[in-house]
Coordinates of C-alpha atoms and ligand atoms in Angstrom, one line a residue:
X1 CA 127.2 148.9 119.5
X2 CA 124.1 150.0 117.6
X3 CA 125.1 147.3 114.9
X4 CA 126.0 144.5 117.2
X5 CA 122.3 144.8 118.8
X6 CA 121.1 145.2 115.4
X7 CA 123.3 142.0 114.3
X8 CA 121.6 140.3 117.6
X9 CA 118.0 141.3 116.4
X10 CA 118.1 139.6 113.0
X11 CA 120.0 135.9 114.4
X12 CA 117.3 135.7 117.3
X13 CA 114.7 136.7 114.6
X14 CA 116.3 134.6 112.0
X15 CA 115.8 131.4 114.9
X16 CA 112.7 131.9 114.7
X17 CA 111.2 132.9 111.7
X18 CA 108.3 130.8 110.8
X19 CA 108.3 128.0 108.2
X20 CA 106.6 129.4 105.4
X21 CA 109.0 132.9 105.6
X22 CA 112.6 130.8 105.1
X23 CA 110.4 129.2 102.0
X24 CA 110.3 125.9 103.5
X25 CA 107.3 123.7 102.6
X26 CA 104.7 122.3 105.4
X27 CA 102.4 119.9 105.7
X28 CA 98.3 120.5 105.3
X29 CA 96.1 119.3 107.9
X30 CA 95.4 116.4 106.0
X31 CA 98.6 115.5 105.1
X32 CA 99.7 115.5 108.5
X33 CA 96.6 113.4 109.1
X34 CA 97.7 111.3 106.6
X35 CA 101.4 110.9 108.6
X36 CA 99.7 109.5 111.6
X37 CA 98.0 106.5 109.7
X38 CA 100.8 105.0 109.1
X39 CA 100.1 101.4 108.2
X40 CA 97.3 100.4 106.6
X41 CA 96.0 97.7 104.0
X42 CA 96.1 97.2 100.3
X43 CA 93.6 95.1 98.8
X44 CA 93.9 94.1 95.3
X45 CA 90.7 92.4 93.7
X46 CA 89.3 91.6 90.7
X47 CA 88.7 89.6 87.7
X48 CA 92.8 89.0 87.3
X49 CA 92.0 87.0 91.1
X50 CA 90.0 84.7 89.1
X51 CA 92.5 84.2 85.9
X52 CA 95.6 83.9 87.8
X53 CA 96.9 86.7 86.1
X54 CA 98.7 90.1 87.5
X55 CA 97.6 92.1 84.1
X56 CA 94.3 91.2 82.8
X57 CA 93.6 92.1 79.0
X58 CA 90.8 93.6 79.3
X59 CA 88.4 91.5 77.2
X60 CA 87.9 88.4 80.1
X61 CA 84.3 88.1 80.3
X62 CA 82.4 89.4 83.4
X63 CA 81.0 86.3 84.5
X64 CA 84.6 85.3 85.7
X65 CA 84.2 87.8 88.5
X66 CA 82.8 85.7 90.9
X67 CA 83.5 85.2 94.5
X68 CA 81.8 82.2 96.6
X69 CA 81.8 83.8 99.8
X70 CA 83.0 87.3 99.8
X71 CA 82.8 89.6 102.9
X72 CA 84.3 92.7 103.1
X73 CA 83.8 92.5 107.3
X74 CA 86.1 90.0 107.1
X75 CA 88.8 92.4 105.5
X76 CA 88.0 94.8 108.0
X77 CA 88.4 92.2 110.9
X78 CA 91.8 91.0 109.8
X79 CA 92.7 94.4 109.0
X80 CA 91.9 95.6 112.6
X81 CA 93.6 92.7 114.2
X82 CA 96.4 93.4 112.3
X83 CA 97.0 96.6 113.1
X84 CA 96.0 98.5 110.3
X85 CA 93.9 101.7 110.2
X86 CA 92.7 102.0 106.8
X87 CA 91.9 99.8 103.1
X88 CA 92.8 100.9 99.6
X89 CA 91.0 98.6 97.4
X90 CA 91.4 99.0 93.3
X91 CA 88.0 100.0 92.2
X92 CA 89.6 99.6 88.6
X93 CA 92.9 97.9 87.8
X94 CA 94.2 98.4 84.1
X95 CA 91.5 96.1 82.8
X96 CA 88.8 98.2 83.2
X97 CA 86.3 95.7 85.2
X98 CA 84.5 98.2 87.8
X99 CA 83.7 96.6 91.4
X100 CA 81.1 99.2 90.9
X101 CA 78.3 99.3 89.0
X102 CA 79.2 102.3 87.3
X103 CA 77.1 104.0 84.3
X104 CA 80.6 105.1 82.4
X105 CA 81.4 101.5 81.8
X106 CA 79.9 97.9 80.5
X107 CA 82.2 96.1 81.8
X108 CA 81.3 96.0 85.6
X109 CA 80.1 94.0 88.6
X110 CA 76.8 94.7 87.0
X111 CA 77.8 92.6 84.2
X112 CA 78.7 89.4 85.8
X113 CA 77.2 86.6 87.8
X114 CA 78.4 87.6 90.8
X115 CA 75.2 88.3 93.4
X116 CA 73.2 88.2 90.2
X117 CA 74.8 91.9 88.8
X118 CA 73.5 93.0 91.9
X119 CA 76.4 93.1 93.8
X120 CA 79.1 96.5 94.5
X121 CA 82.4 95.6 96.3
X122 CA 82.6 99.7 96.8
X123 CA 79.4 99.9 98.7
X124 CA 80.1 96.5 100.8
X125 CA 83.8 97.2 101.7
X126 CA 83.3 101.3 102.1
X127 CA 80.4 100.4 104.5
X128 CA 82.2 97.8 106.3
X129 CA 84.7 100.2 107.0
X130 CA 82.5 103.2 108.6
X131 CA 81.2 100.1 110.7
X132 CA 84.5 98.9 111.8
X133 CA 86.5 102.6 112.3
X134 CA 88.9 102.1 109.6
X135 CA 89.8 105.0 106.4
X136 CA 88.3 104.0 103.2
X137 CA 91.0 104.6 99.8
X138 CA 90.5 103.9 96.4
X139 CA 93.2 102.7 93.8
X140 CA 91.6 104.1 90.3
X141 CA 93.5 102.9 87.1
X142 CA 93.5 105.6 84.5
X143 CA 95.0 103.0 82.1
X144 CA 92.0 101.2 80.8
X145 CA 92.4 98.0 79.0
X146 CA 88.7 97.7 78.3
X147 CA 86.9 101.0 77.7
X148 CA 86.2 101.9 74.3
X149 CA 87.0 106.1 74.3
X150 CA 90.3 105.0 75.7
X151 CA 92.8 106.5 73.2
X152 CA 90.6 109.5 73.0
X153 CA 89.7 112.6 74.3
X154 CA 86.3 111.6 75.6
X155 CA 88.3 108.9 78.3
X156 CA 89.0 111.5 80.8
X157 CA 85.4 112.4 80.7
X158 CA 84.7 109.1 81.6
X159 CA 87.5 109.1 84.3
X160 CA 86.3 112.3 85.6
X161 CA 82.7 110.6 85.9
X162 CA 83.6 107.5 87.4
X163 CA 85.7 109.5 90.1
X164 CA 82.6 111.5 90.5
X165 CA 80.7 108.2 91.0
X166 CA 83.0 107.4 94.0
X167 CA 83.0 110.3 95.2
X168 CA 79.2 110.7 95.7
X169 CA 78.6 107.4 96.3
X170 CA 80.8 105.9 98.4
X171 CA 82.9 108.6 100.5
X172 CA 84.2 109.8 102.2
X173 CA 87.4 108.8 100.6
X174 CA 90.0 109.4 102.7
X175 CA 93.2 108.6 100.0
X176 CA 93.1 108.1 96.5
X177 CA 95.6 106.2 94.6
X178 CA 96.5 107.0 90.8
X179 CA 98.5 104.2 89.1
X180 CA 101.1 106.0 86.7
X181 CA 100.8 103.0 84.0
X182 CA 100.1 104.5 80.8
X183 CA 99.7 101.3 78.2
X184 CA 97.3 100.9 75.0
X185 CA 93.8 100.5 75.3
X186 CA 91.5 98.2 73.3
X187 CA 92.3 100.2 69.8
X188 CA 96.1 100.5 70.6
X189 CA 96.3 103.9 71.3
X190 CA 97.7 105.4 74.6
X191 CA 95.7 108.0 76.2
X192 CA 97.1 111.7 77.2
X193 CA 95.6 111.9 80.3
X194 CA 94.5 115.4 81.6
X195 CA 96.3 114.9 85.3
X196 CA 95.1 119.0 86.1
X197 CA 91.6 118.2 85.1
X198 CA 91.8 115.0 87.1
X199 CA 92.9 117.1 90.4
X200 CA 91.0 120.0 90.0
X201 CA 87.9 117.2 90.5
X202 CA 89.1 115.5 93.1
X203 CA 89.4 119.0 94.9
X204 CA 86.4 120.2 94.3
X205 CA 84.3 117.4 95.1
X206 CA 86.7 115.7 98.1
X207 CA 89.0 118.7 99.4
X208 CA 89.8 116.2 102.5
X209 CA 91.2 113.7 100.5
X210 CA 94.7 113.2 99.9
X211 CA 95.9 112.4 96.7
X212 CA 98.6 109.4 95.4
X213 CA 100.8 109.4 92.6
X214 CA 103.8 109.3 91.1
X215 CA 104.5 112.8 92.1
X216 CA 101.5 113.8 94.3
X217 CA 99.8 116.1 94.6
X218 CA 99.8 114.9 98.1
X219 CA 101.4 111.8 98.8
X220 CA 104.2 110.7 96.0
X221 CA 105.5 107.1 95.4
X222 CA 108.8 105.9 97.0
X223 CA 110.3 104.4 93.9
X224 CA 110.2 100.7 94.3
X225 CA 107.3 97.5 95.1
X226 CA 109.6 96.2 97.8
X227 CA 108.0 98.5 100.8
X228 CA 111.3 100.5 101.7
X229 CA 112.3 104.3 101.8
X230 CA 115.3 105.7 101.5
X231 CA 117.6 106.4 104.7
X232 CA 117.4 109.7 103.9
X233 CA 113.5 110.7 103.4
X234 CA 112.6 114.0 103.1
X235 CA 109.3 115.0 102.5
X236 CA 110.1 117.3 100.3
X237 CA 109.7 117.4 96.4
X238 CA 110.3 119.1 93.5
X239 CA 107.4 118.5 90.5
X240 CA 107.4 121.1 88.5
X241 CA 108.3 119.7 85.2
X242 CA 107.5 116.5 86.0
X243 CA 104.3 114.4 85.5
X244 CA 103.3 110.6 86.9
X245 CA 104.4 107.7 84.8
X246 CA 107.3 107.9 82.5
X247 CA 107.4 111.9 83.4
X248 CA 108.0 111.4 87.0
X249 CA 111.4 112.3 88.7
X250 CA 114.1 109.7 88.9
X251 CA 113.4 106.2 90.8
X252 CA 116.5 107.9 93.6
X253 CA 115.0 111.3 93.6
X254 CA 111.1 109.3 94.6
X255 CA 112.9 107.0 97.3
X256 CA 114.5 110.0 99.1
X257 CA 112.7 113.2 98.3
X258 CA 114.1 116.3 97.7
X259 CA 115.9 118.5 100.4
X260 CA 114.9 121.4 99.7
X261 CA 112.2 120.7 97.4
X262 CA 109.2 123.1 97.0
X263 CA 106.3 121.3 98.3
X264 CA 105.4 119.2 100.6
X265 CA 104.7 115.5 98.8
X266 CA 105.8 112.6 101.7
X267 CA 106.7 109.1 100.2
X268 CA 104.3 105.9 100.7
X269 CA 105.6 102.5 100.6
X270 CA 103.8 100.1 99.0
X271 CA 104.4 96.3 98.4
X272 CA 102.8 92.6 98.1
X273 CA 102.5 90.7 101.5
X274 CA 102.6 87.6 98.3
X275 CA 104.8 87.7 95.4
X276 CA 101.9 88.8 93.3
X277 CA 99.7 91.8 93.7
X278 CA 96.9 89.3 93.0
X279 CA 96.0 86.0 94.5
X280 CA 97.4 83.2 92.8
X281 CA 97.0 79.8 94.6
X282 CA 100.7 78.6 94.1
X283 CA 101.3 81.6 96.4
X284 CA 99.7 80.6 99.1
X285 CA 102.6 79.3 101.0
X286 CA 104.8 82.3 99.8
X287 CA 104.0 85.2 101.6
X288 CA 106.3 87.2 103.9
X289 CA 106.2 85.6 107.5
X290 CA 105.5 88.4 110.5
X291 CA 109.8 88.6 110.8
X292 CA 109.8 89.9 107.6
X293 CA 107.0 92.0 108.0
X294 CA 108.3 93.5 111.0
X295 CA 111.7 94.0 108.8
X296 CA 109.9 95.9 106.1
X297 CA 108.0 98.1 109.0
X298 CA 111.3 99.3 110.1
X299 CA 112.2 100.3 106.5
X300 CA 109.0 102.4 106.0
X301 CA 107.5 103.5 108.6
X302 CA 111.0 103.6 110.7
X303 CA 112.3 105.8 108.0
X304 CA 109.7 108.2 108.5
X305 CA 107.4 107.0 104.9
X306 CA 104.0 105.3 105.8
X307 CA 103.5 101.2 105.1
X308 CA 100.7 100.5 102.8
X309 CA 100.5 96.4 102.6
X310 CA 98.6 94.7 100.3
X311 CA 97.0 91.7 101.2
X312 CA 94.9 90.3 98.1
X313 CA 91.7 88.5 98.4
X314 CA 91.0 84.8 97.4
X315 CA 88.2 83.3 95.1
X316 CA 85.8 82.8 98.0
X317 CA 86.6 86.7 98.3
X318 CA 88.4 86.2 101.6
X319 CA 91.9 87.4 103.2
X320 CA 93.8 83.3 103.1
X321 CA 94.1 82.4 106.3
X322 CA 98.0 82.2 105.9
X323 CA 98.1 85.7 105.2
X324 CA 95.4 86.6 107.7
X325 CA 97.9 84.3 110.6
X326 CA 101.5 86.3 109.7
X327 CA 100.0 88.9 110.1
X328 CA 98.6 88.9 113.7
X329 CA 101.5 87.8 114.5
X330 CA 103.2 90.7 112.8
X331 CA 100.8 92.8 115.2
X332 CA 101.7 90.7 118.4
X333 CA 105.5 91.4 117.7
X334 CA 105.1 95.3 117.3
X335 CA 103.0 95.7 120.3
X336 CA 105.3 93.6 122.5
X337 CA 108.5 94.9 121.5
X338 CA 107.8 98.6 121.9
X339 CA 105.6 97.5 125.2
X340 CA 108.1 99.0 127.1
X341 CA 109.7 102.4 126.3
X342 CA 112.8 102.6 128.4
X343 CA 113.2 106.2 127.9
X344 CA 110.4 107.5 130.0
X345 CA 112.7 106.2 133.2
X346 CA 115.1 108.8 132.0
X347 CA 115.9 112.4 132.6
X348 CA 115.8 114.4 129.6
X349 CA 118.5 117.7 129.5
X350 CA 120.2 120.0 127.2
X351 CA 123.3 118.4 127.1
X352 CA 125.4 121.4 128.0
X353 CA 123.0 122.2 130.6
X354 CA 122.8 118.8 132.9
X355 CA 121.3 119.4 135.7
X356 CA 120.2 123.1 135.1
X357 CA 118.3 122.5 132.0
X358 CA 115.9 120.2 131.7
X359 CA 114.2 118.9 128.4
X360 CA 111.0 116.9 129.7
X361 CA 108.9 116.9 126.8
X362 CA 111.7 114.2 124.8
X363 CA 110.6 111.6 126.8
X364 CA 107.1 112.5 128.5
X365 CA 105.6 109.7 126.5
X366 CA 103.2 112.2 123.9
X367 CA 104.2 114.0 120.6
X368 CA 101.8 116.8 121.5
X369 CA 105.2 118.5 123.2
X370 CA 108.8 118.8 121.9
X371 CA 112.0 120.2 122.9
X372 CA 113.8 122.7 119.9
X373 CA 117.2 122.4 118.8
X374 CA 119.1 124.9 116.8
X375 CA 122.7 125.3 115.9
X376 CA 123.5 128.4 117.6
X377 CA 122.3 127.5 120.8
X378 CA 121.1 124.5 122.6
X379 CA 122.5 121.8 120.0
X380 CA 121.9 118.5 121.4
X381 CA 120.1 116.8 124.2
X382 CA 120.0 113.8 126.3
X383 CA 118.2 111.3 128.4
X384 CA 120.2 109.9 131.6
X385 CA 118.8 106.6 133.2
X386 CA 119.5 106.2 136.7
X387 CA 121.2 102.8 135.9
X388 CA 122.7 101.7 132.8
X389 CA 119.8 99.8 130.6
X390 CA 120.3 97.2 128.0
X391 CA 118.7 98.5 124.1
X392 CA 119.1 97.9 120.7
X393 CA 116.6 100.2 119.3
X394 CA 115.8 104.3 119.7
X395 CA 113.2 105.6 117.7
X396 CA 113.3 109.4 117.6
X397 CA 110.1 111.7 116.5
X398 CA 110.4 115.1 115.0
X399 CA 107.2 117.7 115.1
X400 CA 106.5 118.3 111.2
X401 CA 103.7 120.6 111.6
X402 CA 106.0 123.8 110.7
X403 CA 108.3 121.8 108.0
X404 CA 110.8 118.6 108.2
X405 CA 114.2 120.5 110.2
X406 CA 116.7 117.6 110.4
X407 CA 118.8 116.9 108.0
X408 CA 122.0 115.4 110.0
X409 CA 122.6 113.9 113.4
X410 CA 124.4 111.7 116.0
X411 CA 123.2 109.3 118.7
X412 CA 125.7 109.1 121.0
X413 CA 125.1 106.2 123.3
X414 CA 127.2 106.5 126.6
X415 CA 127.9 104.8 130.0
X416 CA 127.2 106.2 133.6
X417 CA 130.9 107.8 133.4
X418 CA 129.7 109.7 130.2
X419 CA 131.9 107.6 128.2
X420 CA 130.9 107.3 124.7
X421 CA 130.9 103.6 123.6
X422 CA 129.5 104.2 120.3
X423 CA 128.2 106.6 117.8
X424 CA 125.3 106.4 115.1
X425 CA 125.2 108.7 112.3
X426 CA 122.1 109.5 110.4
X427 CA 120.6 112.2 107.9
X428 CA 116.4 112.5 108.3
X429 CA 114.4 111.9 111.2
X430 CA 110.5 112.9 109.8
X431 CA 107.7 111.4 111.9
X432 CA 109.8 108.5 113.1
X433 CA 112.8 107.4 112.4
X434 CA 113.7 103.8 113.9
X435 CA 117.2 102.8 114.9
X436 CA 118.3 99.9 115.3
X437 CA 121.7 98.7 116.7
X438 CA 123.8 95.4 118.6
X439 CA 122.5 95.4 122.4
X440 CA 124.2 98.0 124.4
X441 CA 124.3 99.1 128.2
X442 CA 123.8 103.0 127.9
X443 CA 123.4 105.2 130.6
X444 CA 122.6 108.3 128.6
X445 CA 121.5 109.0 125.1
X446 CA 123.2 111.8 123.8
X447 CA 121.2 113.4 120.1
X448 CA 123.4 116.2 118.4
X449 CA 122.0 117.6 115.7
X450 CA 125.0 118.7 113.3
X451 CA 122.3 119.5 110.5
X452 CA 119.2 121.0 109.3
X453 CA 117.2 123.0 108.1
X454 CA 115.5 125.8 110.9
X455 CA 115.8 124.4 114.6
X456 CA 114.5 120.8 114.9
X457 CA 111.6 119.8 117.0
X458 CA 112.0 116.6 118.7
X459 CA 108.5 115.2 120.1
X460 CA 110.1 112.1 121.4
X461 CA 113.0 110.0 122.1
X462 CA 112.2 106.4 122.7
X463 CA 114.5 103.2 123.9
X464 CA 114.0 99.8 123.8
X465 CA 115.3 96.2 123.9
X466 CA 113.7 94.4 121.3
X467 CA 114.1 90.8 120.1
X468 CA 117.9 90.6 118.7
X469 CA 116.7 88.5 116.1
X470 CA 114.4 90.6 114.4
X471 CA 117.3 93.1 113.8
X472 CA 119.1 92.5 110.1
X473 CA 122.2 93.7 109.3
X474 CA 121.0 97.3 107.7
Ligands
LIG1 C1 101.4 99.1 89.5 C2 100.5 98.1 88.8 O1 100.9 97.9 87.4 C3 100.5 96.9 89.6 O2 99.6 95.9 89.0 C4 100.0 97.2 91.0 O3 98.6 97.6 90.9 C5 100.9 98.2 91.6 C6 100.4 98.7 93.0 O4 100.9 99.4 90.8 O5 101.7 100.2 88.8

């Protein structure tokens, strides 16, 4: 008796033991920050936007950095009709050329025509942000096709120094992105860079900030420039061992983290609204139209990985307008398609508990609530609609404040008769996780969960019936 109460003690306790005691990683507050941003804009600018090129050389003289008309409020106004709540902008691509006026470097803003070397894209665009309400990031090259000491030791001074320039001058910055290309500088040597140096400064000046690479240490790359994450996305990574660049993990191990990886290091989807990274004028007409920007939402942020679009300036220093067009519309079709959440009409329930057991927080319209479920007890739930309802897409929302749980589970979509008329199987949920599926009449919407990690939280359950067209064959 004594050891089937003690047996009792330790799978009750064992249920609920925190996070952190069963070793699995959580997010900080700033990660989780990070989580809810979700789509936000890319800009890439510079002296290749003026050369046509994708990878400048490094020795293109200053004076070709020169936009006619350039207004950073403009980025922020397309930006905010758009949708998106933040700009990365790359202070320094691999040719070196600063949109700064930084003292590290000769080959700046300072140094060309533009505004008379008065000019500083930083101070314009990080200002037009605060203005407009949008998060200010910074994409900082460490490969430096220009700078002189590159090759050598004294380069990740200079690194250090220009990040303390942003830093100081422009913040706060709320991500910063380090590109993992390591290629030969002006002398045709390749630099070792110091990546702990380089985080222990970001930390102590900017602890808020979070952090991009290859591997972290906050947010990680997802392994391709197409803007989709793996099915299965964990948060989760393993980096000991590895570095960005050529030491990072495997392209697979990037796109769907690692299970039961040691920290936590969520993925970020980045990719070209053009072909190019850059403007180039035959590309005007090539950019992705809002359907296909819509269809690259669901494969980022509806697989639980954040959507960071880049939409690249012109010569006049201006979003085109063909870009700046798609991509209200790509605004217009989110908002109207999940207008209308058919799941708060429901009733939410335990499923083996109809009627006695309610779950309301799975459909009460806010993630700031959640219903649990664990395997040895309550192991699925349900919404039940009054009268059947037509939908072809759930989105379901798991709490990661205390870890990612899920790791396996079911939709089962059902009639009033609580006939199943079909079943969807999937691995992750994460923040959200959109499904999408042919148009069904469901009366309820069973969720088993047949695996994870430590009981999962679900925040929400949504349904809706959303323009058949824009669903692909996944
Ligand atoms: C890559 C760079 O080489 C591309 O030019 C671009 O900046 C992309 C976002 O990252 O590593």
């Amino acid at each position: 008796m004594k050891k089937l109460a003690f047996l009792l003690i330790i799978i009750i306790h064992s249920r609920f033991l925190p996070a952190q005691k069963l070793g699995i990683p959580v997010p900080t507050k700033h990660q989780l920050m990070w989580h809810e941003m979700e789509y936000y804009f890319f800009i890439h600018f510079g002296p290749n936007t003026f050369t046509d090129k994708e990878w400048g050389h490094g020795d293109e003289p200053e004076d070709i950095f020169n936009p006619s008309a350039l207004d950073c409020r403009q980025w922020v106004r397309v930006a905010k009709a758009a949708g998106a709540k933040g700009i990365i902008i790359t202070a320094k691509h691999h040719d070196g050329f600063c949109l700064w006026p930084s003292n590290y470097s000769a080959h700046t803003v300072r140094e060309s025509k533009w505004n008379n070397g008065k000019g500083d894209v930083l101070q314009e665009l990080s200002q037009a942000c605060k203005e407009g309400g949008l998060k200010f990031g910074v994409y900082i090259s460490p490969w430096d096709k220009n700078h002189p000491d590159y090759g050598t030791e004294k380069y990740n001074e200079v690194f250090v120094n220009m990040m303390k320039e942003i830093f100081t001058n422009y913040g706060p910055i709320w991500e910063l992105w380090w590109d993992g290309a390591n290629g030969e500088g002006p002398n045709g040597k390749k630099q070792v860079y110091d990546w702990s140096r380089f985080k222990e400064t970001v930390k102590k000046l900017s602890p808020n900030t979070v952090v991009f690479s290859d591997v972290g240490p906050h947010i990680r790359w997802v392994g391709n420039e197409k803007g989709v994450a793996g099915e299965t996305n964990w948060n989760n990574l393993d980096t000991v061992g590895f570095t960005p660049g050529l030491g990072a993990p495997s392209i697979d191990t990037l796109n769907k983290g690692n299970m039961n990886g040691k920290a936590w290091i969520p993925a970020e989807c980045d990719v070209s609204i053009r072909p190019g990274w850059f403007w180039h004028e035959n590309e005007n007409s090539k950019g992705k139209n809002q359907n296909e920007l819509f269809n690259l939402y669901l494969k980022s942020v509806g697989r639980g990985s954040n959507l960071l679009l880049n939409v690249p300036p012109d010569r006049r220093g201006l979003i085109h307008e063909n870009d700046s067009a798609a991509l209200v519309e790509f605004r217009l079709l989110r908002d109207e398609n999940f207008a209308t959440n058919k799941a708060r009409q429901g009733t939410g329930y335990y499923i083996p508990h109809r009627g006695t057991r309610k779950a309301p927080a799975i459909n009460d319209g806010t993630i700031l609530t959640y219903e649990t479920i664990s395997l040895t007890h309550l192991q699925s739930m349900g919404i039940e609609f009054a009268t059947e309802q037509k939908i072809n897409c759930i989105v379901l929302r798991e709490d990661l404040s205390k870890g990612q749980a899920c790791a396996g589970f079911r939709l089962l979509l059902m009639n009033k008769k609580h006939e199943l008329v079909s079943e969807i199987k999937g691995t992750t949920i994460g923040r959200k996780r959109i499904i999408t599926f042919p148009e069904t009449e469901v009366g309820i919407i069973g969720l088993v969960i047949d695996n994870q990690k430590m009981p999962t939280r679900i925040t929400e359950v949504e349904a809706y019936l959303i323009d058949g067209t824009l669903i692909e064959k996944q």
